[in-house]
Amino acid sequence: MKNLSESDVKKALPSVDLKAALKSALMGLSDGTSKQPNKTIVELQNDKGDCMFFTGVVESLGCFGVKASPYLVEKSAKGENPVTAYTMLVSSETGLPTVMCDATYLTVARTAETTGLAVDLLLNASSAKKVAVIGSGQAALAHLEVQLRDRKWEKVSVFSPSLAASEEKVEAFKRLGHNALEIASSAEDAVSNADLVMLCTSANSPVVNSAALKVGCLVTSISTDAKDAHEIDPKSLQQMDVYCDYRETVALKAGEMSLAKAEIDWSYDSIVADLPELLSQSATVETKKTRFWRSTGLAIEDIAAAFAIAEA
Amino acid sequence: MKNLSESDVKKALPSVDLKAALKSALMGLSDGTSKQPNKTIVELQNDKGDCMFFTGVVESLGCFGVKASPYLVEKSAKGENPVTAYTMLVSSETGLPTVMCDATYLTVARTAETTGLAVDLLLNASSAKKVAVIGSGQAALAHLEVQLRDRKWEKVSVFSPSLAASEEKVEAFKRLGHNALEIASSAEDAVSNADLVMLCTSANSPVVNSAALKVGCLVTSISTDAKDAHEIDPKSLQQMDVYCDYRETVALKAGEMSLAKAEIDWSYDSIVADLPELLSQSATVETKKTRFWRSTGLAIEDIAAAFAIAEA
């Protein structure tokens, strides 16, 4: 069994085509070779935290897998990252464990690459000039890095409430190397006229006024798995074409959708397509309308990512 | 992180009080310090097998845990054990993984000890003279070993269709060292006048005629998790007091119960008590009636077992 630390992961990542690995695992959801049940969650008493278990199988890689991801409130209090994650792969040929991988940073990377895949499928790339990022943590950096790698952008605008005051954070964005990087003074300024808006926060309230979005833009959202977590006004779903990573599991995870269902009678049936449907070209994308794509994070992505790192 | 092989497990087992560890984790289900969600299952295409994921938390041990247990049909075809199992523990204090343990044999051992615990709670021990075992595999041996350790039996009778013809299997039972071991010629002969009947098979049809059971005996059953798997006639539940390991998850796992519900309108509400209820003494046991206790296997047992082995 390969035991991979976070530094192993960071060392291997540059030589791995993570997006291709994710694409292949996601396409397996269309033909039944990948399977993705809902997550399981166990909670500690007295609101001390929880552990989520994400399970799945990717037959094209010959792997079952589970990612265990604890969230521990006490670590927050100590100023540590409260979330860790470990992925265990078990061979579907031998029944033996093959990989144990620290997935704490890898989850950030695979989330950014999955959003990158969604952007490839949903962006009106021919006219896209400006990308906006809301958020300034690891997820925001990783998302922007993927976009700067994948296509040319004339303008890049980033906003978070803590960004402008943090030289360290600004430097991290500058190191990505775009010559027209703007640190915006508000979320609305950042998204103004942007063709792609990537919401990269763990918020549970809207991080941008939907009225400030350019009509016809693509908005991506990661938020978190926490109950009712959301980054846009749930009511704004009514005016957008809504997409997601995986239709079968989105209901348990996407807060803006569950809130929209409760508040404005929005329906999950109105989701235009998920990634497996887009990848198998069973859905067409109308780029004149504003599109909202929600990432919820799938175990099959964790399996594909850990497998790719172990191979590298 | 401790990485424990099957030989590590077998070496450590004799020095571990596994039953006490299981008892403590099970009592946690009464006070909320242990949590036990339902298992998750992912299936391979073309009936090639599946992987079950058992998740839980045992706060008294400071551990989240998941056991991944693949069942691979092709291994059966090669004459290998089709089932493997690996338990990963993650600290609920640090969020770091602490143990990775081969749980293939440990699952057999913890199942036998859990049955042993149920027998402690449900057997009319003062008048118990004869124990019968149906089955002749590892589970049957482990179950009998626990009973011979835990109390004096005047008579021991074992039956399985393949047992009498296998010198090797008979020898394995003889090595347990009881001087009145009988290899019965039928299941009905084995259970005749037995006070404790342990069904230790992976059958999915009755392995003994319920009419042959002594009135007032205790029957324990492990069977498997497979859909509709059962070791007694589902209709016979009507004549017995029914117990189980954990009420909250039994419905998805116990085949004789789901069949009894469908066939004779038997109800899960008629379960007298589960182990957490028996351990917290919130239920009384009526030993004049025949009692049926069903083990379904819980992740918190796997967590407690792996933790105890790692400590040893």
Coordinates of C-alpha atoms in Angstrom, one line a residue:
Chain A
M1 CA 0.0 0.0 0.0
K2 CA 1.3 3.4 -0.9
N3 CA 1.1 6.0 1.9
L4 CA 1.1 9.5 0.4
S5 CA 1.6 12.6 2.5
E6 CA 0.5 16.1 1.6
S7 CA 4.1 16.9 0.5
D8 CA 4.0 13.8 -1.8
V9 CA 0.7 15.2 -3.2
K10 CA 2.1 18.7 -3.8
K11 CA 5.3 17.2 -5.4
A12 CA 3.3 15.0 -7.8
L13 CA 0.6 17.4 -8.8
P14 CA 2.5 19.4 -11.5
S15 CA 3.2 16.2 -13.4
V16 CA -0.4 14.9 -13.2
D17 CA -3.2 15.6 -15.7
L18 CA -5.8 15.8 -13.0
K19 CA -8.5 17.3 -15.2
A20 CA -8.3 14.4 -17.6
A21 CA -8.4 11.9 -14.7
L22 CA -11.5 13.6 -13.2
K23 CA -13.2 13.8 -16.6
S24 CA -12.8 10.1 -17.1
A25 CA -14.2 9.2 -13.7
L26 CA -17.1 11.6 -14.2
M27 CA -17.9 10.1 -17.6
G28 CA -18.1 6.7 -15.8
L29 CA -21.3 8.0 -14.1
S30 CA -23.0 8.1 -17.5
D31 CA -22.1 4.5 -18.5
G32 CA -22.4 3.0 -15.0
T33 CA -18.7 2.2 -14.5
S34 CA -18.5 4.9 -11.8
K35 CA -20.9 4.9 -8.9
Q36 CA -21.5 7.7 -6.5
P37 CA -23.7 7.2 -3.4
N38 CA -24.5 10.0 -1.0
K39 CA -22.0 10.9 1.7
T40 CA -22.5 9.6 5.2
I41 CA -22.0 12.0 8.2
V42 CA -21.3 11.2 11.9
E43 CA -21.5 14.0 14.3
L44 CA -19.7 14.6 17.6
Q45 CA -21.7 15.5 20.7
N46 CA -22.1 19.2 21.8
D47 CA -21.4 20.6 18.3
K48 CA -17.7 19.7 18.5
G49 CA -17.6 18.7 14.8
D50 CA -18.2 15.8 12.5
C51 CA -16.7 13.4 10.0
M52 CA -18.0 13.0 6.5
F53 CA -17.4 9.8 4.6
F54 CA -17.5 10.0 0.8
T55 CA -17.6 6.6 -0.9
G56 CA -17.6 5.4 -4.5
V57 CA -16.2 3.2 -7.2
V58 CA -14.4 4.0 -10.4
E59 CA -14.2 0.7 -12.3
S60 CA -12.1 2.2 -15.1
L61 CA -9.3 2.5 -12.5
G62 CA -10.2 -0.8 -10.7
C63 CA -10.8 1.1 -7.4
F64 CA -13.2 1.4 -4.6
G65 CA -12.6 4.3 -2.4
V66 CA -13.6 6.3 0.7
K67 CA -12.5 9.7 1.8
A68 CA -12.8 10.4 5.5
S69 CA -13.0 14.1 6.2
P70 CA -13.2 15.3 9.9
Y71 CA -14.2 18.8 10.8
L72 CA -13.1 19.6 14.3
V73 CA -14.2 22.9 16.0
E74 CA -11.5 22.8 18.6
K75 CA -8.8 23.0 15.9
S76 CA -10.4 26.2 14.6
A77 CA -10.2 27.7 18.1
K78 CA -6.4 26.9 18.0
G79 CA -6.0 28.7 14.7
E80 CA -5.5 25.4 12.8
N81 CA -7.4 24.3 9.7
P82 CA -10.4 22.5 11.2
V83 CA -10.7 20.2 8.1
T84 CA -8.5 17.2 7.2
A85 CA -9.2 14.5 4.7
Y86 CA -7.7 11.1 3.9
T87 CA -8.6 8.9 1.0
M88 CA -8.2 5.1 1.1
L89 CA -8.3 3.1 -2.2
V90 CA -9.1 -0.6 -2.3
S91 CA -8.5 -2.6 -5.5
S92 CA -11.7 -4.0 -7.1
E93 CA -9.6 -6.8 -8.5
T94 CA -7.7 -8.1 -5.5
G95 CA -9.7 -6.6 -2.6
L96 CA -6.5 -5.3 -1.1
P97 CA -5.8 -1.6 -0.1
T98 CA -3.6 0.1 -2.6
V99 CA -3.4 3.8 -1.5
M100 CA -3.8 5.9 1.6
C101 CA -3.5 9.5 0.6
D102 CA -3.6 12.8 2.6
A103 CA -6.4 14.5 0.7
T104 CA -6.5 17.8 2.5
Y105 CA -4.8 19.9 -0.2
L106 CA -5.7 17.4 -2.9
T107 CA -9.4 18.2 -2.3
V108 CA -8.7 21.8 -3.0
A109 CA -6.9 20.9 -6.2
R110 CA -9.5 18.5 -7.5
T111 CA -12.3 20.9 -6.7
A112 CA -10.5 23.6 -8.8
E113 CA -9.9 21.2 -11.7
T114 CA -13.5 20.0 -11.6
T115 CA -14.7 23.7 -11.8
G116 CA -12.2 24.0 -14.7
L117 CA -13.9 21.2 -16.4
A118 CA -17.3 22.7 -15.9
V119 CA -16.0 26.0 -17.3
D120 CA -14.7 24.2 -20.4
L121 CA -18.2 22.9 -20.9
L122 CA -20.3 25.9 -20.0
L123 CA -18.3 29.1 -20.8
N124 CA -18.9 31.0 -24.0
A125 CA -15.2 31.0 -24.5
S126 CA -15.1 32.9 -27.8
S127 CA -16.2 36.1 -26.2
A128 CA -14.8 35.6 -22.6
K129 CA -12.5 38.4 -21.6
K130 CA -12.8 38.9 -17.8
V131 CA -12.7 36.4 -15.0
A132 CA -13.7 37.4 -11.4
V133 CA -12.8 35.4 -8.3
I134 CA -14.6 35.9 -5.0
G135 CA -12.5 34.6 -2.1
S136 CA -8.9 34.7 -1.3
G137 CA -8.0 31.3 0.3
Q138 CA -6.4 28.2 -1.1
A139 CA -9.6 27.4 -3.1
A140 CA -9.6 30.8 -4.8
L141 CA -5.9 30.6 -5.7
A142 CA -6.3 27.1 -7.1
H143 CA -9.4 28.0 -9.1
L144 CA -7.7 31.1 -10.7
E145 CA -4.5 29.1 -11.4
V146 CA -6.5 26.6 -13.4
Q147 CA -8.2 29.4 -15.4
L148 CA -4.9 31.2 -16.2
R149 CA -3.5 27.9 -17.4
D150 CA -6.5 27.0 -19.5
R151 CA -7.2 30.2 -21.5
K152 CA -6.2 33.8 -22.1
W153 CA -8.0 36.4 -20.0
E154 CA -7.7 40.1 -20.6
K155 CA -8.8 41.0 -17.1
V156 CA -8.6 39.3 -13.8
S157 CA -10.4 40.7 -10.8
V158 CA -10.3 39.3 -7.3
F159 CA -12.2 40.3 -4.1
S160 CA -12.6 39.1 -0.6
P161 CA -13.3 41.2 2.5
S162 CA -9.8 40.4 3.9
L163 CA -7.8 40.5 0.7
A164 CA -6.7 44.1 0.2
A165 CA -5.4 44.4 3.8
S166 CA -3.3 41.3 3.5
E167 CA 0.0 41.8 1.7
E168 CA 0.7 38.0 1.9
K169 CA -2.6 37.2 0.2
V170 CA -2.2 39.8 -2.5
E171 CA 1.4 38.5 -3.2
A172 CA 0.0 34.9 -3.5
F173 CA -2.3 36.1 -6.3
K174 CA 0.4 38.2 -8.0
R175 CA 2.6 35.1 -8.1
L176 CA 0.1 33.5 -10.4
G177 CA 1.6 35.9 -13.0
H178 CA -1.2 37.7 -14.7
N179 CA -0.3 41.2 -15.8
A180 CA -3.8 42.7 -15.4
L181 CA -4.6 41.4 -12.0
E182 CA -7.0 43.8 -10.1
I183 CA -7.7 43.6 -6.4
A184 CA -11.3 44.9 -6.4
S185 CA -12.8 47.0 -3.7
S186 CA -16.1 45.2 -3.6
A187 CA -17.6 41.9 -4.8
E188 CA -19.8 43.9 -7.2
D189 CA -16.8 45.7 -8.7
A190 CA -15.1 42.4 -9.2
V191 CA -17.9 40.8 -11.0
S192 CA -18.8 43.8 -13.1
N193 CA -18.7 42.9 -16.7
A194 CA -17.1 39.5 -15.9
D195 CA -17.8 36.6 -18.2
L196 CA -16.8 34.1 -15.6
V197 CA -17.4 34.6 -11.9
M198 CA -15.9 31.9 -9.6
L199 CA -17.3 32.0 -6.0
C200 CA -14.6 30.3 -3.9
T201 CA -15.7 30.7 -0.3
S202 CA -17.2 28.6 2.4
A203 CA -19.9 31.2 3.0
N204 CA -23.4 30.5 4.1
S205 CA -24.9 33.7 2.9
P206 CA -24.7 35.5 -0.5
V207 CA -21.2 36.8 -1.3
V208 CA -22.2 38.9 -4.2
N209 CA -25.4 40.8 -5.3
S210 CA -26.8 38.8 -8.2
A211 CA -28.0 42.0 -9.8
A212 CA -24.3 43.0 -10.4
L213 CA -23.7 40.0 -12.6
K214 CA -23.4 40.5 -16.3
V215 CA -26.3 38.8 -18.1
G216 CA -25.0 35.7 -19.9
C217 CA -22.0 35.2 -17.6
L218 CA -21.1 31.9 -16.0
V219 CA -21.1 31.7 -12.2
T220 CA -19.4 28.8 -10.5
S221 CA -19.9 28.1 -6.8
I222 CA -18.2 25.7 -4.4
S223 CA -19.5 26.8 -0.9
T224 CA -19.5 23.9 1.5
D225 CA -21.5 20.8 2.4
A226 CA -22.8 22.4 5.6
K227 CA -26.6 22.6 5.8
D228 CA -27.9 25.6 3.9
A229 CA -24.4 26.8 2.9
H230 CA -24.7 29.0 -0.2
E231 CA -22.8 31.8 -1.9
I232 CA -25.6 33.4 -3.9
D233 CA -29.2 34.5 -3.2
P234 CA -31.3 31.4 -3.5
K235 CA -34.0 33.4 -5.2
S236 CA -31.6 34.3 -8.1
L237 CA -31.7 30.6 -9.2
Q238 CA -35.1 31.5 -10.8
Q239 CA -33.4 33.8 -13.3
M240 CA -30.5 31.5 -14.2
D241 CA -29.9 28.2 -16.0
V242 CA -28.8 25.9 -13.2
Y243 CA -26.1 23.2 -13.6
C244 CA -24.3 21.0 -11.1
D245 CA -21.6 18.3 -10.8
Y246 CA -24.0 15.4 -10.1
R247 CA -27.7 15.5 -10.2
E248 CA -28.2 12.4 -8.0
T249 CA -26.5 13.7 -4.9
V250 CA -26.9 17.5 -5.3
A251 CA -30.1 17.7 -3.2
L252 CA -28.3 16.8 0.0
K253 CA -25.5 19.2 -0.4
A254 CA -26.4 22.5 -2.2
G255 CA -27.8 25.0 0.3
E256 CA -29.0 27.6 -2.3
M257 CA -31.0 24.9 -4.0
S258 CA -32.7 23.5 -0.9
L259 CA -33.4 27.1 0.2
A260 CA -34.7 28.0 -3.2
K261 CA -37.0 24.9 -3.1
A262 CA -38.3 26.0 0.3
E263 CA -38.6 29.7 -0.4
I264 CA -39.6 30.1 -4.1
D265 CA -40.8 26.6 -5.0
W266 CA -37.8 26.1 -7.2
S267 CA -37.4 22.5 -8.4
Y268 CA -34.4 20.2 -8.8
D269 CA -36.0 19.1 -12.1
S270 CA -35.1 22.5 -13.5
I271 CA -31.4 21.7 -13.3
V272 CA -30.4 21.8 -17.0
A273 CA -27.6 19.3 -16.8
D274 CA -24.8 17.8 -14.6
L275 CA -21.3 17.0 -15.6
P276 CA -21.9 13.4 -16.7
E277 CA -24.7 14.7 -18.9
L278 CA -22.6 17.5 -20.3
L279 CA -19.7 15.2 -20.9
S280 CA -21.8 12.6 -22.7
Q281 CA -23.3 15.4 -24.7
S282 CA -26.8 14.5 -23.7
A283 CA -27.5 18.2 -22.9
T284 CA -27.1 21.5 -24.9
V285 CA -25.9 24.6 -23.3
E286 CA -27.6 28.0 -23.9
T287 CA -24.9 30.6 -23.3
K288 CA -27.1 33.7 -23.7
K289 CA -28.7 33.1 -20.3
T290 CA -26.7 33.5 -17.1
R291 CA -25.5 30.1 -16.0
F292 CA -25.0 28.9 -12.4
W293 CA -22.9 25.8 -11.9
R294 CA -22.7 24.3 -8.4
S295 CA -19.9 22.0 -7.3
T296 CA -20.7 19.7 -4.4
G297 CA -17.6 17.5 -4.5
L298 CA -17.8 13.8 -5.3
A299 CA -15.9 10.8 -3.9
I300 CA -15.2 9.6 -7.4
E301 CA -13.2 12.8 -7.9
D302 CA -11.2 12.0 -4.8
I303 CA -10.6 8.4 -6.0
A304 CA -9.5 9.6 -9.4
A305 CA -7.2 12.2 -7.8
A306 CA -5.6 9.9 -5.3
F307 CA -5.1 7.2 -8.0
A308 CA -3.4 9.8 -10.4
I309 CA -1.1 11.0 -7.6
A310 CA -0.2 7.4 -6.7
E311 CA 0.6 6.6 -10.3
A312 CA 2.8 9.7 -10.7
Chain B
M1 CA -0.3 5.8 11.6
K2 CA -0.1 2.2 12.6
N3 CA -0.5 -0.3 9.8
L4 CA -1.7 -3.6 11.1
S5 CA -1.7 -6.8 9.0
E6 CA -3.8 -9.9 9.6
S7 CA -0.9 -11.6 11.4
D8 CA -0.5 -8.5 13.7
V9 CA -4.2 -8.9 14.5
K10 CA -3.9 -12.7 15.2
K11 CA -0.8 -12.1 17.4
A12 CA -2.5 -9.3 19.5
L13 CA -6.0 -10.9 19.9
P14 CA -5.2 -13.3 22.8
S15 CA -4.0 -10.3 24.9
V16 CA -7.0 -8.1 24.2
D17 CA -10.3 -8.0 26.1
L18 CA -12.3 -7.6 22.9
K19 CA -15.7 -8.2 24.5
A20 CA -15.1 -5.4 27.0
A21 CA -14.1 -3.1 24.2
L22 CA -17.2 -4.0 22.2
K23 CA -19.4 -3.6 25.2
S24 CA -18.2 -0.1 25.9
A25 CA -18.6 1.0 22.2
L26 CA -22.1 -0.5 22.2
M27 CA -23.1 1.3 25.4
G28 CA -22.1 4.5 23.7
L29 CA -25.1 4.1 21.4
S30 CA -27.3 4.6 24.5
D31 CA -25.8 7.8 25.6
G32 CA -25.0 9.3 22.2
T33 CA -21.2 9.0 22.4
S34 CA -21.2 6.3 19.7
K35 CA -23.0 6.9 16.4
Q36 CA -23.8 4.3 13.9
P37 CA -25.3 5.3 10.5
N38 CA -26.4 2.7 7.9
K39 CA -23.8 1.2 5.7
T40 CA -23.2 2.4 2.1
I41 CA -22.8 -0.1 -0.7
V42 CA -21.3 0.4 -4.2
E43 CA -21.8 -2.3 -6.8
L44 CA -19.7 -3.4 -9.6
Q45 CA -21.3 -3.8 -13.0
N46 CA -22.3 -7.3 -14.3
D47 CA -22.7 -8.8 -10.8
K48 CA -19.0 -8.8 -10.3
G49 CA -19.3 -7.9 -6.6
D50 CA -19.5 -4.8 -4.4
C51 CA -17.9 -2.9 -1.6
M52 CA -19.6 -2.1 1.6
F53 CA -18.5 0.9 3.7
F54 CA -19.3 0.8 7.4
T55 CA -18.8 4.2 9.1
G56 CA -19.2 5.4 12.7
V57 CA -17.7 7.3 15.6
V58 CA -16.8 6.1 19.1
E59 CA -16.2 9.2 21.1
S60 CA -15.0 7.3 24.2
L61 CA -12.0 6.2 22.1
G62 CA -11.6 9.5 20.3
C63 CA -12.1 7.8 16.9
F64 CA -14.0 8.1 13.7
G65 CA -13.7 5.0 11.6
V66 CA -14.7 3.4 8.3
K67 CA -14.4 -0.3 7.3
A68 CA -14.2 -0.9 3.6
S69 CA -15.2 -4.5 2.8
P70 CA -15.1 -5.6 -0.9
Y71 CA -16.8 -8.8 -2.1
L72 CA -15.3 -10.0 -5.4
V73 CA -17.0 -12.8 -7.3
E74 CA -13.9 -13.6 -9.3
K75 CA -11.9 -14.4 -6.2
S76 CA -14.5 -17.1 -5.3
A77 CA -14.0 -18.6 -8.8
K78 CA -10.3 -18.8 -8.0
G79 CA -11.0 -20.6 -4.7
E80 CA -10.0 -17.5 -2.7
N81 CA -12.0 -15.9 0.1
P82 CA -14.1 -13.3 -1.8
V83 CA -14.4 -11.0 1.1
T84 CA -11.7 -8.7 2.5
A85 CA -12.0 -5.8 5.0
Y86 CA -9.9 -2.9 6.1
T87 CA -10.6 -0.5 8.9
M88 CA -9.2 3.1 8.9
L89 CA -9.4 5.1 12.2
V90 CA -9.1 8.9 12.3
S91 CA -8.6 10.7 15.5
S92 CA -11.6 12.9 16.5
E93 CA -9.1 15.1 18.4
T94 CA -6.4 15.8 15.8
G95 CA -8.1 14.8 12.6
L96 CA -5.2 12.6 11.7
P97 CA -5.4 9.0 10.7
T98 CA -4.1 6.7 13.5
V99 CA -4.7 3.1 12.4
M100 CA -5.1 1.1 9.2
C101 CA -6.0 -2.5 10.1
D102 CA -6.6 -5.6 8.1
A103 CA -10.1 -6.5 9.4
T104 CA -10.7 -9.7 7.5
Y105 CA -10.1 -12.0 10.4
L106 CA -10.9 -9.4 13.0
T107 CA -14.4 -9.2 11.7
V108 CA -14.9 -12.9 12.4
A109 CA -13.5 -12.4 15.9
R110 CA -15.5 -9.3 16.8
T111 CA -18.7 -11.0 15.4
A112 CA -18.1 -14.0 17.7
E113 CA -17.4 -11.7 20.7
T114 CA -20.5 -9.6 20.0
T115 CA -22.6 -12.8 19.9
G116 CA -20.9 -13.8 23.2
L117 CA -22.0 -10.5 24.7
A118 CA -25.6 -11.1 23.5
V119 CA -25.5 -14.6 25.0
D120 CA -24.3 -13.2 28.3
L121 CA -27.4 -10.9 28.2
L122 CA -30.0 -13.3 26.9
L123 CA -29.1 -16.9 27.9
N124 CA -30.8 -18.5 30.9
A125 CA -27.4 -19.4 32.1
S126 CA -28.4 -21.2 35.3
S127 CA -30.0 -24.1 33.4
A128 CA -28.0 -24.1 30.2
K129 CA -26.3 -27.4 29.5
K130 CA -26.0 -27.9 25.7
V131 CA -24.7 -25.6 23.0
A132 CA -25.3 -26.3 19.3
V133 CA -23.4 -24.7 16.4
I134 CA -24.6 -24.8 12.9
G135 CA -21.8 -24.1 10.5
S136 CA -18.2 -25.2 10.3
G137 CA -16.2 -22.3 9.0
Q138 CA -14.1 -19.7 10.8
A139 CA -17.2 -18.0 12.2
A140 CA -18.5 -21.2 13.7
L141 CA -15.1 -22.0 15.3
A142 CA -14.8 -18.5 16.7
H143 CA -18.3 -18.5 18.1
L144 CA -17.8 -21.9 19.9
E145 CA -14.4 -20.8 21.2
V146 CA -16.0 -17.8 22.9
Q147 CA -18.7 -20.0 24.5
L148 CA -16.2 -22.6 25.8
R149 CA -14.2 -19.8 27.3
D150 CA -17.2 -18.0 28.8
R151 CA -19.1 -20.9 30.6
K152 CA -19.2 -24.6 31.3
W153 CA -21.2 -26.7 28.8
E154 CA -22.1 -30.4 29.4
K155 CA -22.7 -31.0 25.7
V156 CA -21.5 -29.5 22.5
S157 CA -23.0 -30.4 19.2
V158 CA -21.9 -29.2 15.8
F159 CA -23.4 -29.7 12.3
S160 CA -22.8 -28.5 8.8
P161 CA -23.4 -30.4 5.6
S162 CA -19.7 -30.6 4.8
L163 CA -18.3 -31.2 8.4
A164 CA -18.4 -34.9 8.9
A165 CA -16.6 -35.6 5.7
S166 CA -13.8 -33.2 6.4
E167 CA -11.2 -34.5 8.8
E168 CA -9.5 -31.1 8.8
K169 CA -12.7 -29.3 9.9
V170 CA -13.4 -31.9 12.6
E171 CA -9.9 -31.6 13.9
A172 CA -10.3 -27.8 14.1
F173 CA -13.3 -28.3 16.4
K174 CA -11.5 -30.9 18.4
R175 CA -8.6 -28.6 19.0
L176 CA -11.0 -26.3 21.0
G177 CA -10.7 -29.0 23.7
H178 CA -14.2 -29.9 24.8
N179 CA -14.4 -33.5 26.0
A180 CA -18.1 -34.0 24.9
L181 CA -17.9 -32.6 21.4
E182 CA -20.4 -34.3 19.1
I183 CA -20.4 -34.0 15.3
A184 CA -24.1 -34.3 14.6
S185 CA -25.6 -36.0 11.6
S186 CA -28.2 -33.4 11.0
A187 CA -29.0 -29.8 12.0
E188 CA -32.1 -31.1 13.8
D189 CA -30.0 -33.6 15.8
A190 CA -27.5 -30.9 16.7
V191 CA -30.1 -28.5 18.1
S192 CA -32.2 -31.1 19.8
N193 CA -32.5 -30.1 23.5
A194 CA -29.9 -27.4 23.1
D195 CA -30.2 -24.3 25.3
L196 CA -28.1 -22.2 23.0
V197 CA -28.1 -22.6 19.2
M198 CA -25.6 -20.5 17.3
L199 CA -26.3 -20.3 13.6
C200 CA -22.9 -19.4 12.0
T201 CA -23.4 -19.6 8.3
S202 CA -23.8 -17.2 5.3
A203 CA -26.9 -19.0 4.2
N204 CA -29.8 -17.4 2.5
S205 CA -32.3 -20.1 3.4
P206 CA -33.2 -21.8 6.7
V207 CA -30.4 -24.0 8.0
V208 CA -32.5 -25.7 10.7
N209 CA -36.1 -26.6 11.0
S210 CA -37.4 -24.3 13.7
A211 CA -39.8 -27.0 15.0
A212 CA -36.7 -28.9 16.2
L213 CA -35.7 -26.1 18.6
K214 CA -36.2 -26.6 22.3
V215 CA -38.9 -24.2 23.6
G216 CA -37.1 -21.5 25.6
C217 CA -33.8 -21.8 23.9
L218 CA -31.7 -18.9 22.7
V219 CA -30.9 -18.8 18.9
T220 CA -28.2 -16.5 17.6
S221 CA -27.9 -15.8 13.9
I222 CA -25.2 -14.0 11.9
S223 CA -26.0 -14.8 8.3
T224 CA -24.8 -12.0 6.0
D225 CA -25.7 -8.6 4.8
A226 CA -26.8 -9.9 1.4
K227 CA -30.4 -9.0 0.5
D228 CA -32.8 -11.5 2.0
A229 CA -30.0 -13.6 3.6
H230 CA -31.4 -15.6 6.5
E231 CA -30.7 -18.7 8.5
I232 CA -34.2 -19.5 9.9
D233 CA -37.7 -19.6 8.5
P234 CA -38.9 -16.0 8.6
K235 CA -42.3 -17.2 9.7
S236 CA -40.8 -18.6 12.9
L237 CA -40.2 -15.0 14.1
Q238 CA -43.9 -14.9 15.0
Q239 CA -43.3 -17.6 17.7
M240 CA -40.1 -16.0 19.2
D241 CA -39.0 -13.0 21.2
V242 CA -36.8 -11.2 18.7
Y243 CA -33.7 -9.3 19.6
C244 CA -30.9 -7.7 17.5
D245 CA -27.6 -5.8 17.8
Y246 CA -28.9 -2.4 16.8
R247 CA -32.5 -1.5 16.2
E248 CA -31.7 1.6 14.1
T249 CA -29.9 -0.3 11.3
V250 CA -31.3 -3.8 11.5
A251 CA -34.0 -3.2 8.9
L252 CA -31.6 -2.8 6.0
K253 CA -29.6 -5.9 6.9
A254 CA -31.6 -8.8 8.4
G255 CA -33.2 -10.9 5.6
E256 CA -35.4 -13.0 7.8
M257 CA -37.0 -9.8 9.2
S258 CA -37.6 -8.1 5.9
L259 CA -39.1 -11.4 4.6
A260 CA -41.2 -11.8 7.7
K261 CA -42.5 -8.3 7.3
A262 CA -43.4 -9.0 3.7
E263 CA -44.8 -12.5 4.2
I264 CA -46.5 -12.5 7.6
D265 CA -46.9 -8.8 8.4
W266 CA -44.3 -9.1 11.2
S267 CA -43.2 -5.7 12.5
Y268 CA -39.8 -4.3 13.5
D269 CA -41.7 -2.7 16.4
S270 CA -42.0 -6.2 17.9
I271 CA -38.2 -6.4 18.4
V272 CA -38.0 -6.7 22.2
A273 CA -34.6 -5.0 22.6
D274 CA -31.2 -4.4 21.0
L275 CA -27.8 -4.6 22.6
P276 CA -27.6 -0.9 23.7
E277 CA -31.0 -1.3 25.3
L278 CA -30.0 -4.6 27.0
L279 CA -26.7 -3.1 28.2
S280 CA -28.4 0.0 29.6
Q281 CA -31.0 -2.3 31.3
S282 CA -33.9 -0.5 29.7
A283 CA -35.3 -3.9 28.7
T284 CA -36.2 -7.1 30.6
V285 CA -35.6 -10.5 29.1
E286 CA -38.3 -13.2 29.4
T287 CA -36.3 -16.5 29.2
K288 CA -39.3 -18.9 29.1
K289 CA -39.9 -18.0 25.5
T290 CA -37.6 -19.0 22.7
R291 CA -35.4 -16.0 21.9
F292 CA -33.9 -15.1 18.5
W293 CA -31.0 -12.7 18.4
R294 CA -29.7 -11.3 15.1
S295 CA -26.3 -9.9 14.6
T296 CA -25.9 -7.6 11.6
G297 CA -22.4 -6.2 12.4
L298 CA -21.7 -2.6 13.3
A299 CA -18.9 -0.2 12.3
I300 CA -18.6 0.8 15.9
E301 CA -17.6 -2.8 16.7
D302 CA -15.0 -2.6 13.9
I303 CA -13.7 0.7 15.3
A304 CA -13.5 -0.7 18.9
A305 CA -11.8 -3.9 17.7
A306 CA -9.2 -2.1 15.5
F307 CA -8.5 0.4 18.4
A308 CA -8.0 -2.4 20.9
I309 CA -5.6 -4.3 18.6
A310 CA -3.6 -1.1 17.9
E311 CA -3.3 -0.5 21.7
A312 CA -2.1 -4.1 22.4

